[in-house]
Amino acid sequence: MCSVVGYIGKSLCKGFILEGLKRLEYRGYDSAGFACLDSESKRLLYAKSEGKIDVLYQKISSQALDGYIGMGHTRWSTHGVPSIENAHPQFDCQKNISIVHNGIIENHTELKNILESSGHTFHSDTDTEIIAHLLENLLLSHQTFKAALIDLVNKLEGAYAFICMIQNFPNEMVVVRKRSPICIGIGDNEMFIASDLLAFANKTNKVLFLPDESFTIIKKDSIQLYDFSGKPLIVEAQEINAYWQNIEKNDHESFMIKEIYEQKNAISKTVNFYKDLSTTIWDNLGLSPEFIKNLNNINIFGCGTSWHAAKIAQFFFEKICLIPTNIHLASEFRYMPFFPDKNSLYLSVSQSGETADTLEALRMVTSLNCHVITITNIASSTMVREANGFLLTQAGPEIAVASTKSFSAQLTALYWLSNRLAFEKNIINLNQMHVAESDLLICAEALENTIENYKLLIINELAKKYSLYRKFIFIGRNISYPFAMEAALKLKEISYIFAQSYPAGELKHGSIALIDENTPIVIFSVLDDIIYQKLLSNAHEIKARKGHLIAFAFEHQKELINLADQTFIIPKVNPLLAPLAMTGLMQFFAYQIAKTLGRNIDQPRNLAKSVTVE
Ligand code: G6P
């Protein structure tokens, strides 16, 4: 997703800005740009490129294009194709005002019409360019810079974070935030600005997170912060010791394969971390014994892979805690009737802690005084700051766009939490709590062993064979149905093969018409005997219609194993953890197919890792 990085201060900025953009590169983007005011003439200098930052790097590394104030951007297209014209910065008519922006200006069409009719000429299809032209107008009609900015932010609708650099004001920068994240790192006679503090980690540990609906005029040694009505705000900078470690692939061919193999460790680190939290857990979660006693309902929301983890976790909370649990897709949840329930626990699940849809759902719930706990991998994320409590997964930085180890760490967190709540409610005893923790560790072992068992077969034979198919169907029942959804997403994301998931029982109600020899059907088994029998009937129905069946079956499930054209045998684990045990092999299978097809696996086309627009 779009990232913005800016600098004003005592040093030349090009190196920091390109390095900052590079650190945020994993979030996904399709073009990049850099602008600064020349160190001597204070004239605007800029360069933009399509594709990766390295292209921009090459373009400007040999040029004398540097200054003490500057900004950079990586763009994930929303309005307009990826191109040099649409890359940021965007400018006003005079190229006096430069803007780098993350978010969406929702009323851009209306504003563009007004600006065009007053003589402004646009050079891009972006909504961002509107900001520059609008400010150009407002600077003419207002007496002060601040008054123009107040008018500007009140005219822009949507969710956005942007940095503005103006040639006529070479000693200051403007940073604006409405809903999208942005923060300022305060240094010694220098300010670092970025959508994510990782961009300036190791430079300073004093961080000012802009409050929602605020703007600042910053100089190298001062920050004036205002709300959208122009009222000065006083917000303390926080001390955050974020460290940047250059994450390497080491001996792996991609980050995704490295992260697939890191899952065993991610699960055990997460379990051990929670064990060590012991009694402080309730402080982190912000829950009181009283609240847990009265808890009668759980609602979980998220997007993409996190939503799938939540859907699997529904079975954990309902079976282990005996609490009715509803799962919501965050992008839909916000626009559905909402019935706040003070005795309900709301959980937001998000690897990044920044996904706009999930964040907005969280805000909706907290604004109605309901309790939200966020389960995330990023301690410094907006969701951790805005939720009432948090539970951190210990997957470590995940770089590949497609989630792997975050997913297994989320399942671990959710399974552990459901047991911890059950223990608190006296539904399970301490011994059962310990069994739950060791079941997770056993499962981590099974996850890795199954990859090892099938690694060579998949690499040498199956990846090639299955990469020739143009569509796949993934099915499951009960707890394996949301897992089938995640498997279909994984294959789609990285191989671009069309994949559809269905609950196995629904096949016969329509989608069975799709079955033919050219559409492999991947079936994910379960460890519940009754549901297994039903699933087996579905497998027979598929074979009776000459479907090509690939089964993920558990070791004792002979009938399914014999029926399938290709079987992957998974060791028996705790039945609720069956999806976790299958996770590694499922991801590995999808990965090798994508690799055979020569895809850009770590950064698949069109995708972003941190989706900060709705
Ligand atoms: C994007 C990513 C997905 C991810 C989803 C939710 O769409 O491409 O891989 O599952 O966002 O992200 P989150 O950070 O909230 O888990």
XYZ file of C-alpha atoms and ligand atoms in Angstrom:
630
model
C 0.000 0.000 0.000
C 1.108 3.609 -0.408
C 3.880 4.696 1.923
C 4.989 8.250 2.561
C 8.339 9.307 3.988
C 9.506 12.868 4.601
C 12.374 14.785 6.154
C 13.224 18.305 7.221
C 16.432 19.083 9.049
C 20.148 19.492 9.197
C 21.161 16.709 6.797
C 20.663 15.970 3.149
C 17.555 13.821 2.869
C 17.766 11.623 -0.244
C 19.554 8.728 1.452
C 17.138 8.608 4.385
C 14.041 8.880 2.212
C 15.017 6.136 -0.211
C 16.095 3.896 2.661
C 12.811 4.628 4.492
C 10.767 3.739 1.422
C 12.802 0.581 1.013
C 12.032 -0.450 4.594
C 8.310 -0.101 3.894
C 8.587 -1.720 0.481
C 7.084 -5.031 1.679
C 3.705 -3.274 2.032
C 3.315 -3.501 -1.763
C 3.331 -0.763 -4.455
C 3.647 -0.214 -8.175
C 5.530 3.079 -8.641
C 7.717 5.437 -6.648
C 8.778 9.068 -6.447
C 11.074 11.483 -4.658
C 11.102 15.286 -4.380
C 13.196 17.811 -2.487
C 14.039 21.474 -2.489
C 17.532 21.913 -3.832
C 19.983 22.542 -0.987
C 21.162 25.831 -2.470
C 18.603 27.263 -4.865
C 15.599 25.901 -2.891
C 14.004 25.048 -6.241
C 11.873 21.929 -6.531
C 13.681 18.843 -7.839
C 11.963 15.535 -8.336
C 12.032 12.148 -10.024
C 9.429 9.440 -10.449
C 9.461 5.940 -11.845
C 7.198 3.016 -12.539
C 7.919 -0.272 -10.793
C 10.254 -0.849 -7.895
C 12.270 1.627 -5.822
C 15.466 0.240 -7.303
C 14.416 1.765 -10.628
C 14.009 5.157 -8.943
C 17.303 4.606 -7.150
C 19.143 4.059 -10.403
C 17.472 7.050 -11.951
C 18.572 9.471 -9.243
C 21.631 7.984 -7.600
C 24.028 9.734 -9.948
C 22.073 13.013 -10.041
C 22.782 15.999 -7.817
C 19.243 15.887 -6.549
C 19.239 16.357 -2.802
C 18.183 18.834 -0.179
C 17.476 19.483 3.495
C 13.772 19.083 2.996
C 12.219 16.342 0.914
C 9.766 13.516 0.636
C 9.208 10.204 -1.074
C 6.370 7.903 -1.919
C 5.547 4.418 -3.065
C 2.173 4.208 -4.735
C -0.370 1.395 -4.766
C -2.821 2.510 -7.443
C -6.349 3.427 -6.501
C -7.197 6.218 -8.968
C -5.389 5.837 -12.272
C -3.039 3.171 -13.641
C 0.538 2.790 -12.406
C 2.504 5.331 -14.461
C 5.010 8.138 -14.083
C 2.234 10.741 -14.404
C 0.236 9.116 -11.620
C 3.215 8.471 -9.326
C 3.630 10.921 -6.447
C 4.555 13.667 -5.727
C 1.677 15.436 -7.426
C 1.832 19.176 -8.015
C -0.265 22.298 -8.421
C -0.207 24.335 -11.644
C 2.928 26.280 -10.663
C 4.848 23.263 -9.314
C 5.079 25.220 -6.096
C 3.166 22.689 -3.984
C 4.172 19.008 -3.861
C 2.064 16.320 -2.224
C 2.707 12.678 -1.308
C -0.405 10.955 -0.092
C -1.740 7.701 1.295
C -5.501 7.229 1.268
C -8.450 8.254 -0.841
C -10.043 11.673 -1.362
C -13.626 10.546 -1.774
C -15.023 13.829 -3.122
C -12.262 14.184 -5.711
C -14.601 14.246 -8.737
C -16.617 17.123 -7.343
C -13.472 19.077 -6.354
C -11.817 18.396 -9.685
C -14.810 19.782 -11.576
C -14.741 22.963 -9.509
C -10.986 23.384 -9.924
C -11.058 22.699 -13.662
C -13.761 25.248 -14.168
C -11.625 27.805 -12.359
C -8.760 27.155 -14.778
C -6.617 24.433 -13.201
C -5.080 21.864 -15.512
C -4.579 18.333 -14.279
C -1.804 16.038 -15.432
C -2.730 12.798 -13.696
C -5.741 10.626 -12.934
C -5.014 10.675 -9.220
C -7.183 12.005 -6.459
C -3.959 13.316 -4.870
C -3.395 15.995 -7.489
C -6.613 17.647 -6.324
C -5.015 18.420 -2.946
C -2.207 20.412 -4.552
C -4.510 22.428 -6.825
C -7.013 23.067 -4.081
C -4.305 24.364 -1.763
C -3.003 26.530 -4.605
C -6.434 28.188 -4.754
C -6.812 28.501 -1.027
C -3.418 30.113 -0.543
C -4.644 32.899 -2.810
C -7.925 33.409 -1.038
C -6.749 33.232 2.585
C -4.675 35.703 4.514
C -2.592 33.139 6.360
C -1.064 29.802 5.556
C -2.801 28.246 8.550
C -6.221 29.546 7.470
C -5.705 28.030 4.005
C -4.804 24.684 5.582
C -7.874 24.675 7.837
C -10.057 25.300 4.820
C -8.219 22.621 2.837
C -8.615 19.821 5.374
C -12.281 20.630 5.843
C -12.921 20.434 2.125
C -11.287 17.015 1.699
C -13.481 14.007 2.378
C -12.242 10.467 2.825
C -9.350 8.909 4.722
C -5.914 10.291 4.071
C -2.437 11.022 5.353
C -0.266 13.346 3.328
C 2.869 15.442 3.417
C 3.014 18.770 1.669
C 6.175 20.621 0.694
C 5.935 24.146 -0.715
C 8.709 25.846 -2.633
C 7.644 29.262 -1.368
C 7.919 28.058 2.248
C 11.245 26.206 2.140
C 11.663 25.935 5.899
C 8.490 24.066 6.756
C 6.412 21.090 5.835
C 2.787 20.228 6.411
C 1.627 16.818 7.584
C -2.080 15.979 7.666
C -3.895 12.990 9.044
C -7.476 11.867 8.753
C -7.926 8.200 9.577
C -4.821 6.938 7.697
C -1.731 6.478 9.889
C 1.238 8.865 9.902
C 3.811 9.769 12.523
C 6.727 12.109 13.111
C 10.059 11.072 14.564
C 11.578 13.960 16.479
C 15.339 14.207 16.187
C 17.937 16.780 17.112
C 17.239 19.639 14.702
C 15.566 17.243 12.313
C 12.148 15.662 11.832
C 11.382 12.346 10.176
C 7.906 11.716 8.848
C 6.509 8.370 7.758
C 3.411 6.231 7.455
C 5.162 3.682 9.671
C 7.819 4.398 12.273
C 9.924 1.540 10.911
C 11.065 4.002 8.263
C 12.954 6.031 10.879
C 13.658 3.374 13.529
C 17.280 3.706 14.785
C 17.231 7.457 13.977
C 15.161 8.563 16.969
C 12.942 6.981 19.589
C 10.768 10.088 20.133
C 7.622 9.541 18.119
C 4.572 11.742 17.721
C 1.562 9.890 16.356
C -0.674 12.496 14.790
C -4.135 12.344 16.350
C -7.002 11.664 13.992
C -8.174 14.762 12.101
C -5.143 16.880 12.839
C -2.475 18.710 10.885
C 0.944 20.057 11.715
C 3.234 22.694 10.366
C 6.700 21.419 11.145
C 10.115 23.004 11.004
C 13.360 21.215 11.702
C 13.098 22.133 15.394
C 9.396 22.689 16.084
C 5.979 21.183 15.576
C 2.743 23.157 15.605
C -0.155 20.749 15.857
C -3.801 21.692 15.232
C -7.132 19.997 14.979
C -9.224 20.535 11.853
C -10.856 23.633 13.356
C -7.426 25.196 13.861
C -7.355 24.754 17.636
C -3.764 24.092 18.834
C -3.290 20.584 20.203
C -0.744 19.455 22.728
C 0.214 15.842 22.295
C 3.196 14.302 24.013
C 5.690 12.418 21.895
C 6.069 8.793 22.953
C 9.302 6.999 23.561
C 9.321 3.945 21.342
C 12.397 1.865 20.885
C 11.671 0.374 17.492
C 14.638 -1.312 15.907
C 15.180 -1.834 12.268
C 16.802 -5.084 11.428
C 17.429 -5.715 7.829
C 15.472 -8.909 7.333
C 17.294 -11.149 4.908
C 16.112 -14.186 2.999
C 19.273 -15.938 4.190
C 19.587 -19.111 2.157
C 15.962 -19.078 1.017
C 14.851 -18.254 -2.500
C 12.020 -16.003 -1.286
C 10.625 -14.502 1.898
C 7.476 -16.548 1.576
C 9.268 -19.900 1.669
C 11.403 -18.668 4.561
C 8.252 -17.638 6.423
C 6.535 -20.963 5.686
C 9.464 -22.660 7.401
C 9.429 -20.219 10.310
C 5.971 -21.333 11.407
C 7.005 -23.974 13.882
C 9.103 -21.395 15.654
C 6.386 -18.707 15.389
C 3.882 -21.026 17.074
C 6.179 -22.048 19.893
C 7.387 -18.473 20.473
C 3.767 -17.308 20.658
C 2.808 -20.063 23.127
C 5.851 -19.434 25.333
C 5.272 -15.691 25.275
C 1.702 -16.163 26.516
C 2.800 -18.620 29.200
C 5.213 -15.984 30.496
C 2.500 -13.331 30.592
C 0.763 -15.391 33.304
C -1.298 -13.022 35.458
C -0.417 -9.791 33.621
C -2.440 -11.110 30.699
C -5.604 -9.401 31.977
C -3.840 -6.034 32.101
C -2.767 -6.434 28.486
C -6.249 -7.464 27.444
C -7.858 -4.791 29.590
C -10.315 -7.337 30.992
C -11.594 -7.605 34.536
C -12.719 -10.858 36.234
C -16.186 -9.305 36.418
C -16.302 -8.794 32.656
C -15.180 -12.362 31.979
C -17.819 -13.701 34.361
C -20.590 -11.869 32.500
C -19.203 -12.515 29.029
C -22.005 -13.962 26.948
C -20.968 -13.398 23.377
C -17.847 -12.940 21.245
C -17.587 -11.063 17.957
C -14.462 -11.282 15.821
C -13.681 -9.254 12.734
C -10.837 -9.017 10.214
C -10.010 -9.152 6.505
C -8.379 -11.646 4.157
C -6.299 -14.281 5.883
C -7.043 -12.788 9.288
C -10.756 -13.197 8.631
C -10.156 -16.848 7.790
C -8.223 -17.319 11.035
C -11.182 -15.759 12.854
C -13.618 -18.109 11.114
C -11.604 -21.112 12.258
C -11.430 -19.623 15.759
C -15.209 -19.549 15.969
C -14.969 -23.284 16.588
C -12.405 -22.691 19.373
C -14.504 -20.194 21.297
C -17.765 -22.074 20.880
C -16.378 -25.530 21.682
C -13.830 -24.646 24.347
C -15.384 -21.595 26.048
C -18.985 -22.497 25.218
C -19.600 -18.883 24.215
C -21.639 -18.035 21.093
C -19.251 -16.419 18.631
C -19.929 -14.432 15.469
C -17.373 -13.718 12.790
C -17.571 -10.610 10.643
C -15.808 -9.486 7.544
C -14.606 -6.045 8.641
C -15.490 -4.317 5.350
C -19.106 -5.482 5.691
C -19.436 -5.239 9.453
C -19.167 -1.442 9.441
C -22.139 -1.035 7.181
C -24.463 -3.516 8.842
C -26.826 -2.688 11.692
C -24.770 -2.856 14.877
C -26.233 -3.808 18.238
C -23.673 -2.840 20.881
C -23.477 -5.405 23.640
C -21.544 -4.447 26.778
C -21.246 -8.103 27.761
C -19.735 -9.051 24.458
C -16.020 -9.237 23.717
C -14.974 -7.845 20.336
C -11.751 -9.086 18.792
C -10.061 -7.450 15.826
C -7.596 -9.740 14.083
C -4.949 -8.195 11.855
C -1.365 -9.088 11.073
C -0.408 -5.472 10.405
C -2.729 -3.751 12.852
C -3.283 -1.107 10.155
C -5.840 -2.551 7.709
C -8.301 0.300 7.137
C -11.455 -1.829 7.060
C -10.554 -3.567 10.315
C -9.422 -0.349 11.955
C -12.651 1.426 11.078
C -14.682 -1.495 12.427
C -12.636 -1.302 15.638
C -13.313 2.437 15.884
C -17.010 1.917 15.379
C -17.111 -0.599 18.234
C -14.949 1.375 20.681
C -16.917 4.558 19.979
C -19.967 2.756 21.345
C -18.077 1.831 24.510
C -17.756 -1.859 23.738
C -14.554 -3.665 24.608
C -12.181 -4.471 21.715
C -9.048 -6.561 21.962
C -6.766 -6.539 18.968
C -4.757 -9.589 18.012
C -1.867 -8.410 15.904
C 1.747 -9.028 15.057
C 2.830 -5.379 15.262
C 3.213 -3.852 18.725
C 3.494 -0.281 17.421
C 0.390 -0.512 15.218
C -2.583 1.842 15.286
C -4.903 -0.970 16.381
C -2.803 -1.612 19.497
C -3.018 2.090 20.347
C -6.743 2.369 19.727
C -8.094 -0.925 21.092
C -8.939 -1.445 24.767
C -6.496 -4.327 24.982
C -4.175 -6.379 22.839
C -2.631 -9.787 22.415
C 0.512 -9.842 20.311
C 1.422 -12.756 18.101
C 5.112 -13.552 18.020
C 5.530 -14.403 14.353
C 8.287 -11.839 13.810
C 8.269 -9.534 10.774
C 6.412 -11.049 7.847
C 7.716 -9.647 4.567
C 6.003 -11.689 1.835
C 2.658 -10.141 0.947
C 0.758 -13.421 1.299
C 0.358 -14.273 4.968
C 1.794 -17.562 6.190
C 3.374 -17.491 9.627
C 1.027 -14.703 10.735
C -1.902 -16.994 10.010
C -0.532 -19.850 12.103
C 0.435 -17.431 14.878
C -3.091 -15.969 14.814
C -4.601 -19.454 15.113
C -2.234 -20.101 18.006
C -3.242 -16.859 19.739
C -6.943 -17.490 19.259
C -6.724 -21.107 20.417
C -4.698 -20.104 23.456
C -7.076 -17.263 24.317
C -10.127 -19.482 24.048
C -8.523 -21.908 26.509
C -7.422 -19.104 28.811
C -10.962 -17.721 28.944
C -12.340 -21.216 29.531
C -9.878 -21.650 32.400
C -10.914 -18.317 33.900
C -14.538 -19.371 33.655
C -13.733 -22.713 35.356
C -14.728 -24.683 32.256
C -11.287 -26.279 32.060
C -8.719 -26.878 34.794
C -5.047 -25.954 34.911
C -3.990 -29.336 33.609
C -6.241 -28.951 30.573
C -4.766 -25.496 29.991
C -1.293 -27.033 29.917
C -2.500 -29.764 27.555
C -3.854 -27.081 25.225
C -0.451 -25.408 25.186
C 1.389 -28.612 24.481
C -1.170 -29.544 21.780
C -0.159 -26.346 19.991
C 3.498 -27.336 20.156
C 2.706 -30.850 18.898
C 0.801 -29.292 16.050
C 3.719 -27.014 15.174
C 5.841 -30.137 14.836
C 3.212 -31.826 12.626
C 2.997 -28.711 10.443
C 6.700 -28.823 9.706
C 6.993 -32.602 9.369
C 4.273 -32.819 6.736
C 6.113 -30.300 4.588
C 9.257 -32.385 4.880
C 7.376 -35.585 4.035
C 6.015 -34.230 0.735
C 8.626 -31.658 -0.163
C 10.419 -33.633 -2.848
C 7.265 -35.122 -4.367
C 5.721 -31.663 -4.711
C 8.875 -30.029 -6.055
C 9.792 -32.804 -8.482
C 6.385 -33.851 -9.701
C 3.191 -32.357 -8.380
C 3.926 -28.641 -8.784
C 4.537 -29.097 -12.496
C 1.465 -31.282 -12.942
C -0.928 -28.991 -11.077
C 0.448 -25.758 -12.500
C -1.114 -26.810 -15.807
C -4.675 -26.501 -14.468
C -6.434 -23.153 -14.893
C -8.932 -23.491 -12.051
C -9.255 -25.256 -8.717
C -12.034 -25.913 -6.227
C -11.288 -26.145 -2.506
C -13.771 -27.755 -0.155
C -14.090 -28.540 3.525
C -16.740 -29.027 6.164
C -17.122 -27.591 9.618
C -13.717 -26.364 10.807
C -12.026 -27.309 7.533
C -14.331 -25.111 5.434
C -12.778 -21.759 6.487
C -9.433 -23.463 6.018
C -10.454 -24.301 2.429
C -11.226 -20.585 2.003
C -7.721 -19.715 3.125
C -6.210 -22.348 0.814
C -8.120 -20.938 -2.168
C -6.960 -17.427 -1.272
C -3.346 -18.555 -1.002
C -3.376 -20.190 -4.429
C -5.108 -17.190 -6.033
C -2.832 -14.613 -4.418
C 0.457 -16.080 -5.505
C -0.253 -18.187 -8.613
C -3.118 -16.142 -10.174
C -4.957 -19.422 -10.817
C -8.694 -19.108 -10.316
C -9.653 -20.918 -7.121
C -13.034 -21.120 -5.467
C -13.895 -22.516 -2.064
C -17.171 -24.152 -1.095
C -18.537 -25.863 1.989
C -18.477 -29.504 0.818
C -22.140 -30.014 1.726
C -23.151 -27.204 -0.632
C -21.531 -28.729 -3.724
C -24.633 -30.714 -4.586
C -26.746 -27.542 -4.492
C -25.267 -26.070 -7.635
C -21.499 -25.999 -7.903
C -21.325 -29.740 -8.575
C -22.066 -28.665 -12.169
C -18.465 -27.385 -12.307
C -16.914 -30.792 -11.739
C -14.902 -32.116 -14.658
C -11.492 -33.684 -15.237
C -9.915 -30.289 -15.729
C -10.781 -28.849 -12.337
C -8.924 -30.432 -9.416
C -10.907 -30.461 -6.212
C -8.891 -30.170 -3.043
C -10.695 -31.592 -0.025
C -9.565 -30.854 3.538
C -10.551 -33.491 6.033
C -11.569 -33.149 9.670
C -10.959 -35.282 12.734
C -14.552 -35.402 13.918
C -15.835 -38.878 12.937
C -19.399 -37.867 12.097
C -18.338 -34.931 9.945
C -15.638 -37.060 8.325
C -18.333 -39.518 7.158
C -20.294 -36.657 5.578
C -17.176 -35.358 3.914
C -16.459 -38.836 2.615
C -19.887 -38.929 0.962
C -19.037 -35.639 -0.766
C -15.743 -37.138 -1.933
C -17.641 -40.110 -3.405
C -20.033 -37.738 -5.197
C -17.029 -36.020 -6.773
C -15.396 -39.253 -7.879
C -18.702 -40.527 -9.268
C -18.569 -37.544 -11.624
C -14.975 -38.173 -12.650
C -13.647 -35.257 -10.624
C -9.923 -35.135 -9.908
C -9.618 -35.318 -6.138
C -6.675 -34.115 -4.030
C -7.173 -34.990 -0.359
C -5.551 -33.655 2.781
C -6.516 -36.624 4.970
C -5.545 -37.743 8.460
C -3.454 -40.865 8.821
C -6.239 -43.265 9.841
C -8.738 -42.110 7.184
C -8.123 -45.018 4.796
C -11.281 -44.674 2.733
C -10.592 -41.056 1.789
C -6.916 -41.851 1.243
C -7.799 -44.647 -1.200
C -10.469 -42.663 -2.989
C -8.365 -39.616 -3.843
C -6.181 -39.249 -6.928
C -3.553 -37.573 -4.806
C -3.389 -37.699 -1.024
C -1.386 -35.812 1.532
C -1.443 -37.644 4.847
C -1.440 -35.486 7.961
C -0.615 -36.774 11.465
C -3.456 -36.828 13.986
C -3.559 -33.823 16.272
C -6.147 -32.269 18.569
C -9.245 -32.106 16.272
C -9.645 -28.346 16.707
C -6.080 -27.869 15.558
C -6.488 -29.935 12.383
C -6.366 -26.814 10.146
C -3.163 -25.658 11.825
C -1.531 -29.025 11.172
C -2.430 -28.792 7.448
C -1.358 -25.157 7.109
C 2.302 -25.584 6.174
C 1.756 -28.199 3.485
C -1.177 -26.323 1.958
C 0.963 -23.171 1.679
C 3.941 -25.126 0.363
C 1.799 -26.765 -2.338
C 0.413 -23.388 -3.494
C 3.896 -21.891 -3.323
C 5.490 -24.529 -5.554
C 2.715 -24.186 -8.151
C 3.247 -20.406 -8.227
C 6.992 -20.908 -8.472
C 6.603 -23.275 -11.415
C 4.526 -20.591 -13.116
C 7.332 -18.080 -12.539
C 5.256 -15.689 -10.442
C 6.620 -12.836 -8.330
C 5.721 -14.694 -5.164
C 6.812 -12.232 -2.484
C 5.059 -9.316 -4.142
C 2.235 -10.648 -6.300
C 0.700 -8.343 -8.854
C -1.927 -5.859 -7.642
C -1.617 -6.861 -3.968
C -0.523 -4.873 -0.963
C 0.416 -6.196 2.426
C -0.857 -3.358 4.519
C -4.134 -2.144 3.029
C -4.689 1.284 4.494
C -7.564 2.296 2.223
C -11.117 1.044 2.489
C -4.183 -7.712 2.511
C -3.145 -8.784 2.345
C -3.688 -10.100 2.895
C -4.126 -9.903 4.342
C -5.169 -8.786 4.461
C -5.477 -8.434 5.905
O -5.252 -7.933 1.667
O -2.777 -8.929 0.991
O -2.666 -11.075 2.840
O -4.661 -11.090 4.827
O -4.642 -7.607 3.859
O -4.331 -7.894 6.505
P -4.110 -7.770 8.054
O -2.792 -7.050 8.203
O -5.243 -6.965 8.590
O -4.074 -9.137 8.613
